[in-house]
GROMACS .gro file of C-alpha atoms in nm:
model
  445
    1UNK     CA    1   0.000   0.000   0.000
    2UNK     CA    2   0.128   0.349  -0.078
    3UNK     CA    3   0.221   0.546   0.233
    4UNK     CA    4  -0.005   0.828   0.116
    5UNK     CA    5  -0.308   0.599   0.157
    6UNK     CA    6  -0.234   0.483   0.509
    7UNK     CA    7  -0.473   0.604   0.776
    8UNK     CA    8  -0.334   0.898   0.975
    9UNK     CA    9  -0.237   0.830   1.336
   10UNK     CA   10  -0.502   0.975   1.566
   11UNK     CA   11  -0.361   1.142   1.876
   12UNK     CA   12  -0.530   1.250   2.196
   13UNK     CA   13  -0.354   1.518   2.400
   14UNK     CA   14  -0.390   1.533   2.780
   15UNK     CA   15  -0.302   1.889   2.879
   16UNK     CA   16  -0.240   2.176   2.641
   17UNK     CA   17  -0.005   2.406   2.825
   18UNK     CA   18   0.332   2.523   2.698
   19UNK     CA   19   0.448   2.192   2.552
   20UNK     CA   20   0.104   2.100   2.420
   21UNK     CA   21   0.081   2.430   2.235
   22UNK     CA   22   0.430   2.377   2.097
   23UNK     CA   23   0.333   2.028   1.977
   24UNK     CA   24   0.043   2.173   1.778
   25UNK     CA   25   0.269   2.439   1.629
   26UNK     CA   26   0.541   2.193   1.524
   27UNK     CA   27   0.294   1.945   1.373
   28UNK     CA   28   0.120   2.216   1.174
   29UNK     CA   29   0.435   2.384   1.048
   30UNK     CA   30   0.618   2.064   0.954
   31UNK     CA   31   0.320   1.849   0.861
   32UNK     CA   32   0.439   1.759   0.510
   33UNK     CA   33   0.793   1.676   0.626
   34UNK     CA   34   0.663   1.465   0.914
   35UNK     CA   35   0.431   1.271   0.683
   36UNK     CA   36   0.719   1.195   0.448
   37UNK     CA   37   0.922   1.058   0.738
   38UNK     CA   38   0.647   0.872   0.923
   39UNK     CA   39   0.481   0.721   0.616
   40UNK     CA   40   0.144   0.850   0.728
   41UNK     CA   41  -0.011   1.162   0.874
   42UNK     CA   42  -0.020   1.242   1.246
   43UNK     CA   43  -0.329   1.427   1.364
   44UNK     CA   44  -0.421   1.555   1.710
   45UNK     CA   45  -0.794   1.496   1.695
   46UNK     CA   46  -0.883   1.531   2.066
   47UNK     CA   47  -0.758   1.749   2.353
   48UNK     CA   48  -0.844   1.729   2.721
   49UNK     CA   49  -0.785   2.033   2.940
   50UNK     CA   50  -0.971   2.189   3.231
   51UNK     CA   51  -0.943   2.528   3.059
   52UNK     CA   52  -1.164   2.447   2.761
   53UNK     CA   53  -1.168   2.798   2.618
   54UNK     CA   54  -0.790   2.823   2.606
   55UNK     CA   55  -0.766   2.468   2.468
   56UNK     CA   56  -1.006   2.553   2.184
   57UNK     CA   57  -0.808   2.866   2.106
   58UNK     CA   58  -0.481   2.670   2.077
   59UNK     CA   59  -0.624   2.360   1.904
   60UNK     CA   60  -0.836   2.544   1.650
   61UNK     CA   61  -1.119   2.404   1.441
   62UNK     CA   62  -1.162   2.035   1.374
   63UNK     CA   63  -1.029   1.924   1.711
   64UNK     CA   64  -1.261   1.787   1.979
   65UNK     CA   65  -1.194   1.956   2.313
   66UNK     CA   66  -1.312   1.798   2.639
   67UNK     CA   67  -1.251   1.857   3.007
   68UNK     CA   68  -1.242   1.487   3.101
   69UNK     CA   69  -0.924   1.308   2.996
   70UNK     CA   70  -1.096   0.971   3.023
   71UNK     CA   71  -1.312   1.057   2.722
   72UNK     CA   72  -0.996   1.047   2.513
   73UNK     CA   73  -0.888   0.713   2.663
   74UNK     CA   74  -1.233   0.567   2.594
   75UNK     CA   75  -1.237   0.679   2.230
   76UNK     CA   76  -1.164   0.372   2.010
   77UNK     CA   77  -1.039   0.595   1.726
   78UNK     CA   78  -0.747   0.732   1.932
   79UNK     CA   79  -0.422   0.545   1.865
   80UNK     CA   80  -0.183   0.742   2.088
   81UNK     CA   81  -0.232   0.932   2.413
   82UNK     CA   82   0.014   1.214   2.482
   83UNK     CA   83   0.036   1.290   2.856
   84UNK     CA   84   0.151   1.644   2.931
   85UNK     CA   85  -0.019   1.694   3.268
   86UNK     CA   86   0.284   1.627   3.488
   87UNK     CA   87   0.315   1.509   3.846
   88UNK     CA   88   0.272   1.168   4.006
   89UNK     CA   89  -0.101   1.155   4.086
   90UNK     CA   90  -0.368   1.175   3.820
   91UNK     CA   91  -0.106   1.143   3.546
   92UNK     CA   92  -0.010   0.795   3.667
   93UNK     CA   93  -0.373   0.680   3.675
   94UNK     CA   94  -0.441   0.815   3.326
   95UNK     CA   95  -0.126   0.663   3.175
   96UNK     CA   96  -0.205   0.320   3.320
   97UNK     CA   97  -0.566   0.348   3.202
   98UNK     CA   98  -0.451   0.443   2.852
   99UNK     CA   99  -0.218   0.142   2.845
  100UNK     CA  100  -0.496  -0.086   2.968
  101UNK     CA  101  -0.714   0.048   2.684
  102UNK     CA  102  -0.447  -0.054   2.432
  103UNK     CA  103  -0.325   0.298   2.355
  104UNK     CA  104   0.037   0.384   2.291
  105UNK     CA  105   0.160   0.658   2.524
  106UNK     CA  106   0.397   0.951   2.474
  107UNK     CA  107   0.492   1.146   2.787
  108UNK     CA  108   0.721   1.430   2.892
  109UNK     CA  109   0.671   1.335   3.258
  110UNK     CA  110   1.016   1.250   3.398
  111UNK     CA  111   0.891   1.253   3.757
  112UNK     CA  112   0.626   0.992   3.682
  113UNK     CA  113   0.864   0.758   3.501
  114UNK     CA  114   1.152   0.800   3.746
  115UNK     CA  115   0.928   0.700   4.037
  116UNK     CA  116   0.677   0.462   3.873
  117UNK     CA  117   0.851   0.365   3.550
  118UNK     CA  118   0.903   0.000   3.642
  119UNK     CA  119   0.527  -0.050   3.688
  120UNK     CA  120   0.437   0.152   3.379
  121UNK     CA  121   0.685  -0.023   3.147
  122UNK     CA  122   0.571  -0.364   3.273
  123UNK     CA  123   0.206  -0.274   3.205
  124UNK     CA  124   0.293  -0.155   2.854
  125UNK     CA  125   0.488  -0.472   2.781
  126UNK     CA  126   0.198  -0.691   2.897
  127UNK     CA  127  -0.042  -0.499   2.673
  128UNK     CA  128   0.193  -0.481   2.374
  129UNK     CA  129   0.199  -0.102   2.352
  130UNK     CA  130   0.476   0.158   2.342
  131UNK     CA  131   0.560   0.412   2.612
  132UNK     CA  132   0.785   0.677   2.453
  133UNK     CA  133   0.949   0.948   2.663
  134UNK     CA  134   1.219   1.134   2.469
  135UNK     CA  135   1.068   1.465   2.590
  136UNK     CA  136   1.115   1.364   2.955
  137UNK     CA  137   1.492   1.425   2.952
  138UNK     CA  138   1.676   1.733   2.822
  139UNK     CA  139   1.395   1.877   2.611
  140UNK     CA  140   1.491   1.887   2.246
  141UNK     CA  141   1.819   1.694   2.286
  142UNK     CA  142   1.765   1.337   2.156
  143UNK     CA  143   1.958   1.178   2.440
  144UNK     CA  144   1.714   0.892   2.506
  145UNK     CA  145   1.728   0.772   2.145
  146UNK     CA  146   2.106   0.814   2.143
  147UNK     CA  147   2.148   0.599   2.454
  148UNK     CA  148   1.885   0.345   2.354
  149UNK     CA  149   1.973   0.306   1.986
  150UNK     CA  150   2.267   0.509   1.858
  151UNK     CA  151   2.512   0.380   2.122
  152UNK     CA  152   2.371   0.029   2.148
  153UNK     CA  153   2.702  -0.130   2.039
  154UNK     CA  154   2.878   0.020   2.341
  155UNK     CA  155   2.917  -0.074   2.702
  156UNK     CA  156   2.832   0.263   2.851
  157UNK     CA  157   3.082   0.355   3.122
  158UNK     CA  158   2.935   0.681   3.248
  159UNK     CA  159   2.683   0.954   3.176
  160UNK     CA  160   2.716   1.308   3.313
  161UNK     CA  161   2.487   1.594   3.230
  162UNK     CA  162   2.373   1.949   3.289
  163UNK     CA  163   2.006   1.856   3.269
  164UNK     CA  164   1.832   2.141   3.446
  165UNK     CA  165   1.832   2.479   3.273
  166UNK     CA  166   1.715   2.677   3.576
  167UNK     CA  167   2.011   2.579   3.792
  168UNK     CA  168   2.258   2.623   3.507
  169UNK     CA  169   2.126   2.974   3.446
  170UNK     CA  170   2.162   3.056   3.816
  171UNK     CA  171   2.518   2.921   3.835
  172UNK     CA  172   2.618   3.107   3.518
  173UNK     CA  173   2.483   3.433   3.661
  174UNK     CA  174   2.650   3.376   3.997
  175UNK     CA  175   2.985   3.328   3.822
  176UNK     CA  176   2.946   3.616   3.576
  177UNK     CA  177   2.823   3.872   3.829
  178UNK     CA  178   2.977   3.750   4.154
  179UNK     CA  179   2.633   3.738   4.322
  180UNK     CA  180   2.508   3.493   4.581
  181UNK     CA  181   2.238   3.235   4.519
  182UNK     CA  182   1.939   3.414   4.674
  183UNK     CA  183   1.992   3.728   4.465
  184UNK     CA  184   2.026   3.539   4.137
  185UNK     CA  185   1.725   3.317   4.212
  186UNK     CA  186   1.501   3.623   4.239
  187UNK     CA  187   1.634   3.747   3.905
  188UNK     CA  188   1.577   3.405   3.746
  189UNK     CA  189   1.217   3.410   3.867
  190UNK     CA  190   1.165   3.761   3.731
  191UNK     CA  191   1.297   3.654   3.390
  192UNK     CA  192   1.086   3.337   3.383
  193UNK     CA  193   1.379   3.092   3.407
  194UNK     CA  194   1.267   2.976   3.752
  195UNK     CA  195   0.919   2.883   3.873
  196UNK     CA  196   0.746   3.063   4.157
  197UNK     CA  197   0.817   2.744   4.356
  198UNK     CA  198   1.157   2.635   4.220
  199UNK     CA  199   1.218   2.360   4.478
  200UNK     CA  200   1.241   2.065   4.235
  201UNK     CA  201   1.495   2.256   4.025
  202UNK     CA  202   1.720   2.415   4.284
  203UNK     CA  203   1.725   2.112   4.517
  204UNK     CA  204   1.832   1.881   4.233
  205UNK     CA  205   1.516   1.667   4.225
  206UNK     CA  206   1.434   1.742   3.860
  207UNK     CA  207   1.787   1.651   3.753
  208UNK     CA  208   1.769   1.333   3.961
  209UNK     CA  209   1.449   1.226   3.784
  210UNK     CA  210   1.627   1.264   3.450
  211UNK     CA  211   1.955   1.096   3.541
  212UNK     CA  212   1.758   0.807   3.691
  213UNK     CA  213   1.599   0.744   3.350
  214UNK     CA  214   1.932   0.779   3.170
  215UNK     CA  215   2.102   0.537   3.411
  216UNK     CA  216   1.834   0.274   3.351
  217UNK     CA  217   1.884   0.293   2.974
  218UNK     CA  218   2.265   0.319   2.991
  219UNK     CA  219   2.317   0.022   3.220
  220UNK     CA  220   2.004  -0.190   3.176
  221UNK     CA  221   1.877  -0.160   3.533
  222UNK     CA  222   1.530  -0.078   3.668
  223UNK     CA  223   1.451   0.287   3.739
  224UNK     CA  224   1.553   0.352   4.102
  225UNK     CA  225   1.498   0.718   4.184
  226UNK     CA  226   1.465   0.640   4.555
  227UNK     CA  227   1.833   0.533   4.564
  228UNK     CA  228   1.976   0.845   4.400
  229UNK     CA  229   2.193   1.081   4.606
  230UNK     CA  230   2.058   1.433   4.558
  231UNK     CA  231   2.207   1.772   4.650
  232UNK     CA  232   2.097   2.105   4.510
  233UNK     CA  233   2.263   2.443   4.471
  234UNK     CA  234   2.095   2.640   4.751
  235UNK     CA  235   2.404   2.637   4.974
  236UNK     CA  236   2.653   2.739   4.707
  237UNK     CA  237   2.822   3.073   4.758
  238UNK     CA  238   2.981   3.315   4.514
  239UNK     CA  239   3.304   3.272   4.714
  240UNK     CA  240   3.339   2.906   4.614
  241UNK     CA  241   3.251   2.979   4.253
  242UNK     CA  242   3.527   3.244   4.252
  243UNK     CA  243   3.785   3.017   4.415
  244UNK     CA  244   3.700   2.732   4.177
  245UNK     CA  245   3.751   2.966   3.883
  246UNK     CA  246   4.090   3.073   4.016
  247UNK     CA  247   4.194   2.708   4.032
  248UNK     CA  248   4.083   2.635   3.677
  249UNK     CA  249   3.737   2.490   3.748
  250UNK     CA  250   3.373   2.583   3.710
  251UNK     CA  251   3.088   2.459   3.927
  252UNK     CA  252   2.796   2.290   3.752
  253UNK     CA  253   2.500   2.094   3.889
  254UNK     CA  254   2.561   1.755   3.730
  255UNK     CA  255   2.357   1.439   3.714
  256UNK     CA  256   2.608   1.153   3.710
  257UNK     CA  257   2.558   0.781   3.651
  258UNK     CA  258   2.870   0.566   3.643
  259UNK     CA  259   2.925   0.192   3.618
  260UNK     CA  260   3.166   0.046   3.876
  261UNK     CA  261   3.268  -0.314   3.937
  262UNK     CA  262   3.055  -0.334   4.253
  263UNK     CA  263   2.755  -0.127   4.146
  264UNK     CA  264   2.628   0.190   3.983
  265UNK     CA  265   2.676   0.546   4.100
  266UNK     CA  266   2.359   0.755   4.075
  267UNK     CA  267   2.401   1.109   4.203
  268UNK     CA  268   2.315   1.475   4.152
  269UNK     CA  269   2.523   1.750   4.313
  270UNK     CA  270   2.725   2.065   4.243
  271UNK     CA  271   3.050   1.956   4.080
  272UNK     CA  272   3.381   2.119   3.992
  273UNK     CA  273   3.468   2.044   3.629
  274UNK     CA  274   3.782   2.163   3.445
  275UNK     CA  275   3.731   2.499   3.279
  276UNK     CA  276   3.878   2.363   2.956
  277UNK     CA  277   3.610   2.092   2.924
  278UNK     CA  278   3.320   2.144   2.686
  279UNK     CA  279   3.059   2.090   2.955
  280UNK     CA  280   3.212   2.363   3.174
  281UNK     CA  281   3.134   2.611   2.897
  282UNK     CA  282   2.763   2.530   2.873
  283UNK     CA  283   2.607   2.853   2.995
  284UNK     CA  284   2.266   3.002   3.065
  285UNK     CA  285   1.963   2.776   3.044
  286UNK     CA  286   2.121   2.531   2.800
  287UNK     CA  287   2.158   2.158   2.866
  288UNK     CA  288   2.437   1.917   2.776
  289UNK     CA  289   2.497   1.546   2.832
  290UNK     CA  290   2.830   1.364   2.801
  291UNK     CA  291   2.834   0.988   2.746
  292UNK     CA  292   3.141   0.765   2.766
  293UNK     CA  293   3.120   0.441   2.571
  294UNK     CA  294   3.392   0.178   2.542
  295UNK     CA  295   3.386   0.181   2.160
  296UNK     CA  296   3.289   0.536   2.071
  297UNK     CA  297   3.475   0.720   2.349
  298UNK     CA  298   3.323   1.045   2.473
  299UNK     CA  299   3.023   1.199   2.297
  300UNK     CA  300   2.848   1.527   2.382
  301UNK     CA  301   2.483   1.623   2.325
  302UNK     CA  302   2.399   1.993   2.359
  303UNK     CA  303   2.089   2.205   2.315
  304UNK     CA  304   1.778   2.355   2.467
  305UNK     CA  305   1.653   2.146   2.754
  306UNK     CA  306   1.313   2.309   2.793
  307UNK     CA  307   1.065   2.538   2.620
  308UNK     CA  308   0.758   2.490   2.405
  309UNK     CA  309   0.905   2.389   2.072
  310UNK     CA  310   1.230   2.218   2.182
  311UNK     CA  311   1.028   1.982   2.403
  312UNK     CA  312   0.758   1.951   2.138
  313UNK     CA  313   1.031   1.843   1.895
  314UNK     CA  314   1.090   1.539   2.115
  315UNK     CA  315   0.716   1.469   2.155
  316UNK     CA  316   0.664   1.473   1.779
  317UNK     CA  317   0.972   1.256   1.723
  318UNK     CA  318   0.816   0.996   1.953
  319UNK     CA  319   0.488   1.020   1.760
  320UNK     CA  320   0.677   0.957   1.435
  321UNK     CA  321   0.846   0.650   1.588
  322UNK     CA  322   0.508   0.513   1.694
  323UNK     CA  323   0.358   0.585   1.351
  324UNK     CA  324   0.636   0.380   1.192
  325UNK     CA  325   0.583   0.093   1.436
  326UNK     CA  326   0.204   0.074   1.455
  327UNK     CA  327   0.195  -0.241   1.244
  328UNK     CA  328   0.512  -0.395   1.387
  329UNK     CA  329   0.502  -0.688   1.627
  330UNK     CA  330   0.587  -0.585   1.986
  331UNK     CA  331   0.894  -0.810   1.982
  332UNK     CA  332   1.035  -0.610   1.689
  333UNK     CA  333   1.028  -0.280   1.879
  334UNK     CA  334   1.318  -0.128   2.073
  335UNK     CA  335   1.258  -0.200   2.444
  336UNK     CA  336   1.163   0.098   2.661
  337UNK     CA  337   1.489   0.077   2.859
  338UNK     CA  338   1.702  -0.043   2.563
  339UNK     CA  339   1.764  -0.387   2.715
  340UNK     CA  340   1.520  -0.675   2.686
  341UNK     CA  341   1.294  -0.662   2.995
  342UNK     CA  342   1.399  -1.009   3.116
  343UNK     CA  343   1.765  -0.910   3.078
  344UNK     CA  344   1.769  -0.616   3.321
  345UNK     CA  345   2.058  -0.628   3.566
  346UNK     CA  346   2.028  -0.651   3.944
  347UNK     CA  347   2.350  -0.451   3.987
  348UNK     CA  348   2.295  -0.234   4.297
  349UNK     CA  349   2.296   0.143   4.320
  350UNK     CA  350   2.593   0.234   4.540
  351UNK     CA  351   2.535   0.437   4.856
  352UNK     CA  352   2.712   0.772   4.836
  353UNK     CA  353   2.958   0.661   5.108
  354UNK     CA  354   3.096   0.403   4.862
  355UNK     CA  355   3.146   0.650   4.575
  356UNK     CA  356   3.505   0.743   4.493
  357UNK     CA  357   3.569   1.096   4.368
  358UNK     CA  358   3.796   1.395   4.423
  359UNK     CA  359   3.697   1.685   4.647
  360UNK     CA  360   3.720   2.062   4.686
  361UNK     CA  361   3.730   2.173   5.050
  362UNK     CA  362   3.711   2.528   5.186
  363UNK     CA  363   3.791   2.581   5.552
  364UNK     CA  364   3.767   2.910   5.741
  365UNK     CA  365   4.043   2.877   5.999
  366UNK     CA  366   4.229   3.078   6.257
  367UNK     CA  367   4.543   3.229   6.106
  368UNK     CA  368   4.785   3.045   6.335
  369UNK     CA  369   5.100   2.842   6.293
  370UNK     CA  370   5.040   2.467   6.271
  371UNK     CA  371   4.674   2.478   6.161
  372UNK     CA  372   4.741   2.344   5.811
  373UNK     CA  373   4.970   2.070   5.943
  374UNK     CA  374   4.702   1.949   6.184
  375UNK     CA  375   4.437   1.940   5.909
  376UNK     CA  376   4.656   1.762   5.654
  377UNK     CA  377   4.756   1.513   5.923
  378UNK     CA  378   4.394   1.418   5.986
  379UNK     CA  379   4.331   1.382   5.612
  380UNK     CA  380   4.638   1.160   5.579
  381UNK     CA  381   4.517   0.935   5.863
  382UNK     CA  382   4.202   0.869   5.658
  383UNK     CA  383   4.412   0.807   5.343
  384UNK     CA  384   4.291   1.129   5.180
  385UNK     CA  385   4.565   1.243   4.943
  386UNK     CA  386   4.601   1.617   4.878
  387UNK     CA  387   4.643   1.746   4.524
  388UNK     CA  388   4.673   2.120   4.594
  389UNK     CA  389   4.639   2.372   4.878
  390UNK     CA  390   4.578   2.744   4.841
  391UNK     CA  391   4.557   2.998   5.122
  392UNK     CA  392   4.369   3.321   5.082
  393UNK     CA  393   4.482   3.600   5.313
  394UNK     CA  394   4.237   3.770   5.548
  395UNK     CA  395   4.197   4.082   5.336
  396UNK     CA  396   4.080   3.864   5.048
  397UNK     CA  397   3.815   3.694   5.259
  398UNK     CA  398   3.511   3.916   5.284
  399UNK     CA  399   3.683   4.168   5.512
  400UNK     CA  400   3.678   3.933   5.811
  401UNK     CA  401   3.999   4.072   5.960
  402UNK     CA  402   4.355   3.955   5.994
  403UNK     CA  403   4.298   3.666   6.235
  404UNK     CA  404   4.115   3.441   5.989
  405UNK     CA  405   4.199   3.288   5.653
  406UNK     CA  406   4.052   3.050   5.400
  407UNK     CA  407   4.225   2.723   5.315
  408UNK     CA  408   4.120   2.572   4.984
  409UNK     CA  409   4.219   2.209   4.943
  410UNK     CA  410   4.182   1.990   4.633
  411UNK     CA  411   4.215   1.617   4.694
  412UNK     CA  412   4.287   1.318   4.478
  413UNK     CA  413   4.018   1.050   4.443
  414UNK     CA  414   3.903   0.909   4.773
  415UNK     CA  415   3.604   0.718   4.905
  416UNK     CA  416   3.327   0.945   5.033
  417UNK     CA  417   3.298   0.752   5.358
  418UNK     CA  418   3.663   0.821   5.442
  419UNK     CA  419   3.618   1.188   5.360
  420UNK     CA  420   3.317   1.204   5.592
  421UNK     CA  421   3.522   1.064   5.879
  422UNK     CA  422   3.810   1.301   5.814
  423UNK     CA  423   3.588   1.610   5.792
  424UNK     CA  424   3.409   1.521   6.116
  425UNK     CA  425   3.745   1.529   6.293
  426UNK     CA  426   3.862   1.846   6.120
  427UNK     CA  427   3.536   2.026   6.193
  428UNK     CA  428   3.582   1.955   6.564
  429UNK     CA  429   3.915   2.142   6.574
  430UNK     CA  430   3.887   2.471   6.770
  431UNK     CA  431   4.086   2.646   6.495
  432UNK     CA  432   3.820   2.565   6.232
  433UNK     CA  433   3.584   2.860   6.266
  434UNK     CA  434   3.293   2.782   6.030
  435UNK     CA  435   3.120   2.484   5.867
  436UNK     CA  436   3.348   2.323   5.610
  437UNK     CA  437   3.242   2.358   5.247
  438UNK     CA  438   3.280   2.026   5.064
  439UNK     CA  439   3.217   1.991   4.688
  440UNK     CA  440   3.296   1.699   4.458
  441UNK     CA  441   3.528   1.730   4.161
  442UNK     CA  442   3.512   1.535   3.834
  443UNK     CA  443   3.763   1.545   3.549
  444UNK     CA  444   3.517   1.371   3.312
  445UNK     CA  445   3.800   1.214   3.119
   0.00000   0.00000   0.00000
């Protein structure tokens, strides 16, 4: 049969906010190109949104608009349900109901899949339908397809990414302007880069959702968000960003997943990366993901990680994939997590105390003879090897006066548990005058 005669794919859209509106715009503008690639048309024929007037305005004529999402799920003419509601609650129920009704699902909901993905993927497999989620990680960057298909010949060794535009914008502004976190956050909210409630972004939760999904695909393990180590950027100061810069590093909030012999690292935290590295130079609200494979080496994926049309680009790409596979047997499709479901590994997620990395330490200490020797002695007892030490005189340290100084220490790789023990002892010294700042450092080489 000629591709021009095949029945168009009928899509039902749950939620028509920013991404939903972008999906309509991309489909309309690139309709002919998409049809040529998919082999058939893709039509959004139904939309569910509580704001019916706004939904009708965005969807235009010829599209049925309803307030009850279950009307879309119950419609036998709908082939694919696109979930753009977000959150864990009603979105989970609707996705599972759509799967039970035999609908393929496209979602941008990283939180839902990071927490409930194992259940959702199992339900889809049992029903023989596809759950596609390129839009859930890094917006318009095709990182899911790259991990799942493009790099399938490789044993993936590690993935590290700037996968939250809000925090990257804040860190870029803090570095450029020498301002502290609270000041830049208010500016980010004023400019629309940060939500009124930015907690998921600034505390690292959003990035952890995304790196959880990437780790599952990279290493063939179940999604395990509850085992991720998560730190945000709320405690970062302009002082540490300045000192890092002076030592040849920039601080980025990274999501990191790394394969080790005894398990998998899964962590999100502020990280010093060498200034010369490509990822250190990703600024503003942009995203970037580095992947290390044994055959291909290091690859970098860069682009807009959010926004109406970048995210819609990923939604539509998933719709095209489904259109191509509608008549394919389930066994012929690429598995949701790249590996065959009965071949997923039981390799554990390592507790953060078992992770080995290098560290940046900043200690506010009394400017006395013997202080550095005492501190380095404690570190040595815990087998923490020092790479570099810099002292900043009192007049360089926020005008605190001549009896205090900052010690900045870079260490070689050491186990986090040993570092914790060493810092507990150092913090107890009477000559250490403030809480120690501890950041991790990655060379990404």
